[in-house]
Amino acid sequence: MTQAFHQTGGWIEVIAGVMFSGKSEELIRRVRRAIIARKRVQVFKSHLDARYAGIYSISSHDGRTVHAVPADSAAQIALQIDPMAHVIAIDEAQFLDEGVVPLVTSLAARGRRVIVAGTDTDFRGEPFGAMPDLMAIAEVVDKLHAICVLCGGPASRNQRLIGGRPAPYDSPTIMVGGTESYEARCRMCFSIPRRDAHQASLL
Ligand code: ADP
Ligand code: ZN
């Protein structure tokens, strides 16, 4: 992990990596430590479901509790920002629109510490949403790895499976209400069938 970063004024930290790489754990760890340091913290999470809501209730020793606020767009976050917050944390940022880039930029410019966690590559292994831009403008980027479920090596890919088989390249980036599942895999064990032979010939 990168050395703790601190500067006068605001900055942006990105926690990137595949699913199961521990991004949420790391975000919660940083939030908990900020609370110990008596900072006022606000946590946002896109696609917040009941399964995660409990995990995102972070209690401090002095009895304060931080709940994650659900938000599906940068505008929704902007509307709900607590002007007194020192630290703004955003999880699952890959699902947010490009407006998240100017939003976190202006928060940092106004002296806030911004912690953004998100999956940096989609099921194709390609850059996901605003994550690449967020990684470029951040002061600090940590890229975490999961464990490849096939070989036990460091996993850097989200393997999408549909009916137990690798999903084709042209399936949608975000599947709504789908029956797909995901596995963490390394580059070697990752499989993405391409229907388009032209794509393969570019390699
Ligand atoms: P992320 O936010 O990156 O999706 P989480 O913080 O929610 O990750 O979960 C990380 C946890 O997932 C790990 O501590 C571990 O217990 C569990 N886990 C399940 N499958 C794997 C895997 N293949 N590699 C690493 N951790 C895994
Ligand atoms: Zn592997």
PDB file of C-alpha atoms and ligand atoms in Angstrom:
ATOM      1  CA  MET A   1       0.000   0.000   0.000  1.00  0.00           C
ATOM      2  CA  THR A   2       1.125   3.515  -0.774  1.00  0.00           C
ATOM      3  CA  GLN A   3       2.496   5.587   2.107  1.00  0.00           C
ATOM      4  CA  ALA A   4      -0.196   7.666   3.801  1.00  0.00           C
ATOM      5  CA  PHE A   5      -0.544  10.841   1.764  1.00  0.00           C
ATOM      6  CA  HIS A   6      -1.384  14.162   3.254  1.00  0.00           C
ATOM      7  CA  GLN A   7      -1.097  17.720   2.071  1.00  0.00           C
ATOM      8  CA  THR A   8      -2.551  21.026   3.066  1.00  0.00           C
ATOM      9  CA  GLY A   9      -5.679  21.522   0.988  1.00  0.00           C
ATOM     10  CA  GLY A  10      -7.544  18.776  -0.800  1.00  0.00           C
ATOM     11  CA  TRP A  11      -6.544  15.805  -2.911  1.00  0.00           C
ATOM     12  CA  ILE A  12      -7.941  12.749  -4.703  1.00  0.00           C
ATOM     13  CA  GLU A  13      -7.122   9.100  -3.921  1.00  0.00           C
ATOM     14  CA  VAL A  14      -8.262   6.265  -6.191  1.00  0.00           C
ATOM     15  CA  ILE A  15      -8.569   2.632  -5.099  1.00  0.00           C
ATOM     16  CA  ALA A  16      -8.823   0.629  -8.336  1.00  0.00           C
ATOM     17  CA  GLY A  17      -8.891  -3.055  -9.167  1.00  0.00           C
ATOM     18  CA  VAL A  18     -11.097  -5.986 -10.115  1.00  0.00           C
ATOM     19  CA  MET A  19     -14.085  -7.313  -8.194  1.00  0.00           C
ATOM     20  CA  PHE A  20     -13.074  -9.116  -4.967  1.00  0.00           C
ATOM     21  CA  SER A  21      -9.740  -7.263  -4.832  1.00  0.00           C
ATOM     22  CA  GLY A  22     -10.652  -5.631  -1.519  1.00  0.00           C
ATOM     23  CA  LYS A  23     -11.472  -2.097  -2.703  1.00  0.00           C
ATOM     24  CA  SER A  24     -14.457  -1.745  -0.368  1.00  0.00           C
ATOM     25  CA  GLU A  25     -12.429  -3.152   2.549  1.00  0.00           C
ATOM     26  CA  GLU A  26      -9.664  -0.620   1.851  1.00  0.00           C
ATOM     27  CA  LEU A  27     -12.153   2.259   1.480  1.00  0.00           C
ATOM     28  CA  ILE A  28     -13.809   1.347   4.786  1.00  0.00           C
ATOM     29  CA  ARG A  29     -10.382   1.115   6.454  1.00  0.00           C
ATOM     30  CA  ARG A  30      -9.498   4.629   5.290  1.00  0.00           C
ATOM     31  CA  VAL A  31     -12.906   5.980   6.333  1.00  0.00           C
ATOM     32  CA  ARG A  32     -12.591   4.377   9.769  1.00  0.00           C
ATOM     33  CA  ARG A  33      -9.152   5.936  10.270  1.00  0.00           C
ATOM     34  CA  ALA A  34     -10.425   9.343   9.160  1.00  0.00           C
ATOM     35  CA  ILE A  35     -13.192   9.054  11.767  1.00  0.00           C
ATOM     36  CA  ILE A  36     -10.591   8.175  14.428  1.00  0.00           C
ATOM     37  CA  ALA A  37      -8.777  11.356  13.365  1.00  0.00           C
ATOM     38  CA  ARG A  38     -12.072  13.180  14.130  1.00  0.00           C
ATOM     39  CA  LYS A  39     -12.728  14.080  10.513  1.00  0.00           C
ATOM     40  CA  ARG A  40     -16.266  14.492   9.302  1.00  0.00           C
ATOM     41  CA  VAL A  41     -16.781  11.823   6.635  1.00  0.00           C
ATOM     42  CA  GLN A  42     -19.455  11.221   4.035  1.00  0.00           C
ATOM     43  CA  VAL A  43     -19.671   7.962   2.049  1.00  0.00           C
ATOM     44  CA  PHE A  44     -21.540   7.525  -1.242  1.00  0.00           C
ATOM     45  CA  LYS A  45     -22.065   4.272  -3.071  1.00  0.00           C
ATOM     46  CA  SER A  46     -23.654   3.719  -6.451  1.00  0.00           C
ATOM     47  CA  HIS A  47     -25.836   0.633  -6.857  1.00  0.00           C
ATOM     48  CA  LEU A  48     -26.204   0.303  -3.103  1.00  0.00           C
ATOM     49  CA  ASP A  49     -28.326  -2.711  -2.286  1.00  0.00           C
ATOM     50  CA  ALA A  50     -29.631  -4.084   1.019  1.00  0.00           C
ATOM     51  CA  ARG A  51     -26.851  -6.707   1.089  1.00  0.00           C
ATOM     52  CA  TYR A  52     -24.222  -3.986   1.405  1.00  0.00           C
ATOM     53  CA  ALA A  53     -26.113  -1.373   3.394  1.00  0.00           C
ATOM     54  CA  GLY A  54     -25.159  -2.927   6.745  1.00  0.00           C
ATOM     55  CA  ILE A  55     -21.460  -3.210   5.881  1.00  0.00           C
ATOM     56  CA  TYR A  56     -21.442   0.485   5.104  1.00  0.00           C
ATOM     57  CA  SER A  57     -22.589   1.540   8.522  1.00  0.00           C
ATOM     58  CA  ILE A  58     -19.286   2.480  10.075  1.00  0.00           C
ATOM     59  CA  SER A  59     -19.413   3.294  13.778  1.00  0.00           C
ATOM     60  CA  SER A  60     -16.878   5.492  15.458  1.00  0.00           C
ATOM     61  CA  HIS A  61     -15.707   5.086  19.053  1.00  0.00           C
ATOM     62  CA  ASP A  62     -17.452   8.270  20.040  1.00  0.00           C
ATOM     63  CA  GLY A  63     -20.754   6.778  18.914  1.00  0.00           C
ATOM     64  CA  ARG A  64     -21.158   8.476  15.552  1.00  0.00           C
ATOM     65  CA  THR A  65     -22.203   6.259  12.679  1.00  0.00           C
ATOM     66  CA  VAL A  66     -21.475   6.838   9.008  1.00  0.00           C
ATOM     67  CA  HIS A  67     -23.981   5.388   6.562  1.00  0.00           C
ATOM     68  CA  ALA A  68     -23.332   5.138   2.844  1.00  0.00           C
ATOM     69  CA  VAL A  69     -25.673   7.328   0.831  1.00  0.00           C
ATOM     70  CA  PRO A  70     -26.982   5.676  -2.364  1.00  0.00           C
ATOM     71  CA  ALA A  71     -26.291   7.718  -5.508  1.00  0.00           C
ATOM     72  CA  ASP A  72     -26.628   6.771  -9.149  1.00  0.00           C
ATOM     73  CA  SER A  73     -25.231   9.933 -10.707  1.00  0.00           C
ATOM     74  CA  ALA A  74     -22.629  12.615 -10.018  1.00  0.00           C
ATOM     75  CA  ALA A  75     -25.458  15.182  -9.816  1.00  0.00           C
ATOM     76  CA  GLN A  76     -27.130  13.178  -7.031  1.00  0.00           C
ATOM     77  CA  ILE A  77     -23.867  13.198  -5.075  1.00  0.00           C
ATOM     78  CA  ALA A  78     -23.374  16.929  -5.658  1.00  0.00           C
ATOM     79  CA  LEU A  79     -26.857  17.655  -4.275  1.00  0.00           C
ATOM     80  CA  GLN A  80     -26.226  15.669  -1.094  1.00  0.00           C
ATOM     81  CA  ILE A  81     -22.695  16.832  -0.230  1.00  0.00           C
ATOM     82  CA  ASP A  82     -22.395  17.915   3.387  1.00  0.00           C
ATOM     83  CA  PRO A  83     -20.591  21.285   3.219  1.00  0.00           C
ATOM     84  CA  MET A  84     -18.973  20.495   6.597  1.00  0.00           C
ATOM     85  CA  ALA A  85     -17.474  17.148   5.481  1.00  0.00           C
ATOM     86  CA  HIS A  86     -13.664  16.931   5.388  1.00  0.00           C
ATOM     87  CA  VAL A  87     -13.565  13.552   3.622  1.00  0.00           C
ATOM     88  CA  ILE A  88     -15.830  12.396   0.784  1.00  0.00           C
ATOM     89  CA  ALA A  89     -15.658   8.693  -0.127  1.00  0.00           C
ATOM     90  CA  ILE A  90     -17.325   7.236  -3.227  1.00  0.00           C
ATOM     91  CA  ASP A  91     -17.557   3.477  -3.850  1.00  0.00           C
ATOM     92  CA  GLU A  92     -18.451   1.704  -7.122  1.00  0.00           C
ATOM     93  CA  ALA A  93     -17.506   4.832  -9.074  1.00  0.00           C
ATOM     94  CA  GLN A  94     -17.330   2.933 -12.388  1.00  0.00           C
ATOM     95  CA  PHE A  95     -21.136   3.085 -12.604  1.00  0.00           C
ATOM     96  CA  LEU A  96     -21.233   6.882 -12.352  1.00  0.00           C
ATOM     97  CA  ASP A  97     -21.318   9.273 -15.322  1.00  0.00           C
ATOM     98  CA  GLU A  98     -18.383  11.436 -16.475  1.00  0.00           C
ATOM     99  CA  GLY A  99     -19.713  14.269 -14.277  1.00  0.00           C
ATOM    100  CA  VAL A 100     -17.910  12.595 -11.376  1.00  0.00           C
ATOM    101  CA  VAL A 101     -14.593  13.944 -12.749  1.00  0.00           C
ATOM    102  CA  PRO A 102     -15.419  17.694 -12.433  1.00  0.00           C
ATOM    103  CA  LEU A 103     -17.255  16.932  -9.169  1.00  0.00           C
ATOM    104  CA  VAL A 104     -14.247  15.379  -7.397  1.00  0.00           C
ATOM    105  CA  THR A 105     -11.960  17.995  -8.960  1.00  0.00           C
ATOM    106  CA  SER A 106     -13.987  20.812  -7.433  1.00  0.00           C
ATOM    107  CA  LEU A 107     -14.244  19.025  -4.059  1.00  0.00           C
ATOM    108  CA  ALA A 108     -10.436  18.662  -3.937  1.00  0.00           C
ATOM    109  CA  ALA A 109     -10.051  22.302  -5.012  1.00  0.00           C
ATOM    110  CA  ARG A 110     -12.246  23.239  -2.051  1.00  0.00           C
ATOM    111  CA  GLY A 111      -9.909  21.443   0.344  1.00  0.00           C
ATOM    112  CA  ARG A 112     -11.637  18.061   0.630  1.00  0.00           C
ATOM    113  CA  ARG A 113      -9.915  14.699   0.735  1.00  0.00           C
ATOM    114  CA  VAL A 114     -11.734  12.587  -1.874  1.00  0.00           C
ATOM    115  CA  ILE A 115     -11.433   8.779  -1.826  1.00  0.00           C
ATOM    116  CA  VAL A 116     -12.813   7.044  -4.915  1.00  0.00           C
ATOM    117  CA  ALA A 117     -13.022   3.247  -5.257  1.00  0.00           C
ATOM    118  CA  GLY A 118     -14.067   1.442  -8.404  1.00  0.00           C
ATOM    119  CA  THR A 119     -13.522  -1.379 -10.852  1.00  0.00           C
ATOM    120  CA  ASP A 120     -11.121   0.028 -13.425  1.00  0.00           C
ATOM    121  CA  THR A 121     -11.795  -2.564 -16.143  1.00  0.00           C
ATOM    122  CA  ASP A 122     -15.065  -4.013 -17.407  1.00  0.00           C
ATOM    123  CA  PHE A 123     -15.764  -7.692 -18.187  1.00  0.00           C
ATOM    124  CA  ARG A 124     -13.844  -7.255 -21.478  1.00  0.00           C
ATOM    125  CA  GLY A 125     -10.724  -6.103 -19.661  1.00  0.00           C
ATOM    126  CA  GLU A 126     -11.191  -2.578 -21.085  1.00  0.00           C
ATOM    127  CA  PRO A 127     -11.292   0.776 -19.189  1.00  0.00           C
ATOM    128  CA  PHE A 128     -14.562   1.184 -17.295  1.00  0.00           C
ATOM    129  CA  GLY A 129     -16.560   4.447 -17.249  1.00  0.00           C
ATOM    130  CA  ALA A 130     -14.826   7.443 -15.678  1.00  0.00           C
ATOM    131  CA  MET A 131     -12.263   5.286 -13.804  1.00  0.00           C
ATOM    132  CA  PRO A 132      -9.351   5.916 -16.215  1.00  0.00           C
ATOM    133  CA  ASP A 133      -9.880   9.696 -16.016  1.00  0.00           C
ATOM    134  CA  LEU A 134     -10.189   9.539 -12.229  1.00  0.00           C
ATOM    135  CA  MET A 135      -6.928   7.566 -12.032  1.00  0.00           C
ATOM    136  CA  ALA A 136      -5.217  10.160 -14.235  1.00  0.00           C
ATOM    137  CA  ILE A 137      -6.235  13.183 -12.162  1.00  0.00           C
ATOM    138  CA  ALA A 138      -5.694  11.572  -8.738  1.00  0.00           C
ATOM    139  CA  GLU A 139      -2.706  12.369  -6.527  1.00  0.00           C
ATOM    140  CA  VAL A 140      -2.603   8.743  -5.315  1.00  0.00           C
ATOM    141  CA  VAL A 141      -3.672   5.549  -7.090  1.00  0.00           C
ATOM    142  CA  ASP A 142      -3.645   2.075  -5.564  1.00  0.00           C
ATOM    143  CA  LYS A 143      -4.360  -0.824  -7.878  1.00  0.00           C
ATOM    144  CA  LEU A 144      -5.430  -3.902  -5.933  1.00  0.00           C
ATOM    145  CA  HIS A 145      -5.562  -7.500  -7.145  1.00  0.00           C
ATOM    146  CA  ALA A 146      -7.811 -10.402  -6.256  1.00  0.00           C
ATOM    147  CA  ILE A 147      -6.791 -14.073  -6.383  1.00  0.00           C
ATOM    148  CA  CYS A 148      -7.331 -15.889  -9.692  1.00  0.00           C
ATOM    149  CA  VAL A 149      -9.888 -18.602  -8.979  1.00  0.00           C
ATOM    150  CA  LEU A 150      -8.262 -20.921 -11.552  1.00  0.00           C
ATOM    151  CA  CYS A 151      -4.504 -20.684 -10.889  1.00  0.00           C
ATOM    152  CA  GLY A 152      -4.155 -18.803  -7.581  1.00  0.00           C
ATOM    153  CA  GLY A 153      -2.098 -15.995  -9.142  1.00  0.00           C
ATOM    154  CA  PRO A 154      -2.833 -12.268  -8.854  1.00  0.00           C
ATOM    155  CA  ALA A 155      -6.134 -11.567 -10.641  1.00  0.00           C
ATOM    156  CA  SER A 156      -6.517  -8.441 -12.781  1.00  0.00           C
ATOM    157  CA  ARG A 157      -9.595  -9.385 -14.824  1.00  0.00           C
ATOM    158  CA  ASN A 158     -13.341  -9.694 -14.142  1.00  0.00           C
ATOM    159  CA  GLN A 159     -14.424 -12.904 -15.848  1.00  0.00           C
ATOM    160  CA  ARG A 160     -18.118 -12.707 -16.701  1.00  0.00           C
ATOM    161  CA  LEU A 161     -19.878 -16.060 -16.985  1.00  0.00           C
ATOM    162  CA  ILE A 162     -23.330 -16.573 -18.496  1.00  0.00           C
ATOM    163  CA  GLY A 163     -24.735 -20.037 -17.899  1.00  0.00           C
ATOM    164  CA  GLY A 164     -21.292 -21.041 -16.613  1.00  0.00           C
ATOM    165  CA  ARG A 165     -19.538 -20.079 -19.892  1.00  0.00           C
ATOM    166  CA  PRO A 166     -17.366 -17.026 -20.674  1.00  0.00           C
ATOM    167  CA  ALA A 167     -19.560 -14.147 -21.898  1.00  0.00           C
ATOM    168  CA  PRO A 168     -18.926 -12.963 -25.487  1.00  0.00           C
ATOM    169  CA  TYR A 169     -17.194  -9.647 -26.175  1.00  0.00           C
ATOM    170  CA  ASP A 170     -20.357  -8.005 -27.485  1.00  0.00           C
ATOM    171  CA  SER A 171     -22.515  -8.594 -24.411  1.00  0.00           C
ATOM    172  CA  PRO A 172     -23.497  -5.305 -22.688  1.00  0.00           C
ATOM    173  CA  THR A 173     -21.054  -3.587 -20.323  1.00  0.00           C
ATOM    174  CA  ILE A 174     -23.678  -3.379 -17.566  1.00  0.00           C
ATOM    175  CA  MET A 175     -26.229  -6.209 -17.515  1.00  0.00           C
ATOM    176  CA  VAL A 176     -29.496  -5.188 -15.892  1.00  0.00           C
ATOM    177  CA  GLY A 177     -31.163  -7.902 -13.831  1.00  0.00           C
ATOM    178  CA  GLY A 178     -29.030 -10.485 -15.595  1.00  0.00           C
ATOM    179  CA  THR A 179     -28.199 -14.024 -14.524  1.00  0.00           C
ATOM    180  CA  GLU A 180     -24.486 -13.538 -15.065  1.00  0.00           C
ATOM    181  CA  SER A 181     -21.808 -14.208 -12.473  1.00  0.00           C
ATOM    182  CA  TYR A 182     -18.231 -13.024 -12.108  1.00  0.00           C
ATOM    183  CA  GLU A 183     -14.917 -14.601 -11.198  1.00  0.00           C
ATOM    184  CA  ALA A 184     -11.586 -12.957 -10.523  1.00  0.00           C
ATOM    185  CA  ARG A 185      -9.002 -14.241 -12.995  1.00  0.00           C
ATOM    186  CA  CYS A 186      -5.477 -13.411 -14.151  1.00  0.00           C
ATOM    187  CA  ARG A 187      -4.700 -12.344 -17.735  1.00  0.00           C
ATOM    188  CA  MET A 188      -3.718 -15.911 -18.710  1.00  0.00           C
ATOM    189  CA  CYS A 189      -6.870 -17.567 -17.342  1.00  0.00           C
ATOM    190  CA  PHE A 190      -9.208 -14.820 -18.626  1.00  0.00           C
ATOM    191  CA  SER A 191     -11.371 -15.723 -21.626  1.00  0.00           C
ATOM    192  CA  ILE A 192     -13.390 -13.349 -23.830  1.00  0.00           C
ATOM    193  CA  PRO A 193     -14.788 -14.998 -26.991  1.00  0.00           C
ATOM    194  CA  ARG A 194     -14.871 -12.525 -29.900  1.00  0.00           C
ATOM    195  CA  ARG A 195     -17.455 -13.063 -32.580  1.00  0.00           C
ATOM    196  CA  ASP A 196     -15.801 -10.492 -34.812  1.00  0.00           C
ATOM    197  CA  ALA A 197     -12.861 -12.089 -36.639  1.00  0.00           C
ATOM    198  CA  HIS A 198     -11.614  -8.595 -37.624  1.00  0.00           C
ATOM    199  CA  GLN A 199     -10.966  -7.839 -33.951  1.00  0.00           C
ATOM    200  CA  ALA A 200      -8.794 -10.942 -33.658  1.00  0.00           C
ATOM    201  CA  SER A 201      -6.808 -10.034 -36.798  1.00  0.00           C
ATOM    202  CA  LEU A 202      -5.831  -6.710 -35.188  1.00  0.00           C
ATOM    203  CA  LEU A 203      -3.788  -8.576 -32.586  1.00  0.00           C
TER     204      LEU A 203
HETATM  205  P1  ADP B   1     -14.152  -5.295  -3.953  1.00  0.00           P
HETATM  206  O1  ADP B   1     -14.730  -4.047  -3.309  1.00  0.00           O
HETATM  207  O2  ADP B   1     -12.820  -5.040  -4.632  1.00  0.00           O
HETATM  208  O3  ADP B   1     -15.107  -6.018  -4.855  1.00  0.00           O
HETATM  209  P2  ADP B   1     -14.439  -6.427  -1.341  1.00  0.00           P
HETATM  210  O4  ADP B   1     -13.696  -5.529  -0.384  1.00  0.00           O
HETATM  211  O5  ADP B   1     -15.928  -6.267  -1.413  1.00  0.00           O
HETATM  212  O6  ADP B   1     -13.796  -6.307  -2.789  1.00  0.00           O
HETATM  213  O7  ADP B   1     -14.172  -7.957  -0.986  1.00  0.00           O
HETATM  214  C1  ADP B   1     -12.875  -8.467  -0.790  1.00  0.00           C
HETATM  215  C2  ADP B   1     -13.037  -9.834  -0.125  1.00  0.00           C
HETATM  216  O8  ADP B   1     -13.584 -10.766  -1.056  1.00  0.00           O
HETATM  217  C3  ADP B   1     -11.734 -10.487   0.303  1.00  0.00           C
HETATM  218  O9  ADP B   1     -11.304 -10.056   1.562  1.00  0.00           O
HETATM  219  C4  ADP B   1     -12.111 -11.969   0.340  1.00  0.00           C
HETATM  220  O10 ADP B   1     -12.626 -12.313   1.603  1.00  0.00           O
HETATM  221  C5  ADP B   1     -13.265 -12.084  -0.646  1.00  0.00           C
HETATM  222  N1  ADP B   1     -12.951 -12.834  -1.872  1.00  0.00           N
HETATM  223  C6  ADP B   1     -13.828 -13.657  -2.515  1.00  0.00           C
HETATM  224  N2  ADP B   1     -13.272 -14.148  -3.655  1.00  0.00           N
HETATM  225  C7  ADP B   1     -12.016 -13.653  -3.736  1.00  0.00           C
HETATM  226  C8  ADP B   1     -10.938 -13.777  -4.687  1.00  0.00           C
HETATM  227  N3  ADP B   1     -11.045 -14.544  -5.800  1.00  0.00           N
HETATM  228  N4  ADP B   1      -9.795 -13.109  -4.450  1.00  0.00           N
HETATM  229  C9  ADP B   1      -9.666 -12.354  -3.337  1.00  0.00           C
HETATM  230  N5  ADP B   1     -10.638 -12.189  -2.401  1.00  0.00           N
HETATM  231  C10 ADP B   1     -11.806 -12.824  -2.592  1.00  0.00           C
HETATM  232 ZN    ZN B   2      -4.954 -17.512 -13.447  1.00  0.00          ZN
END
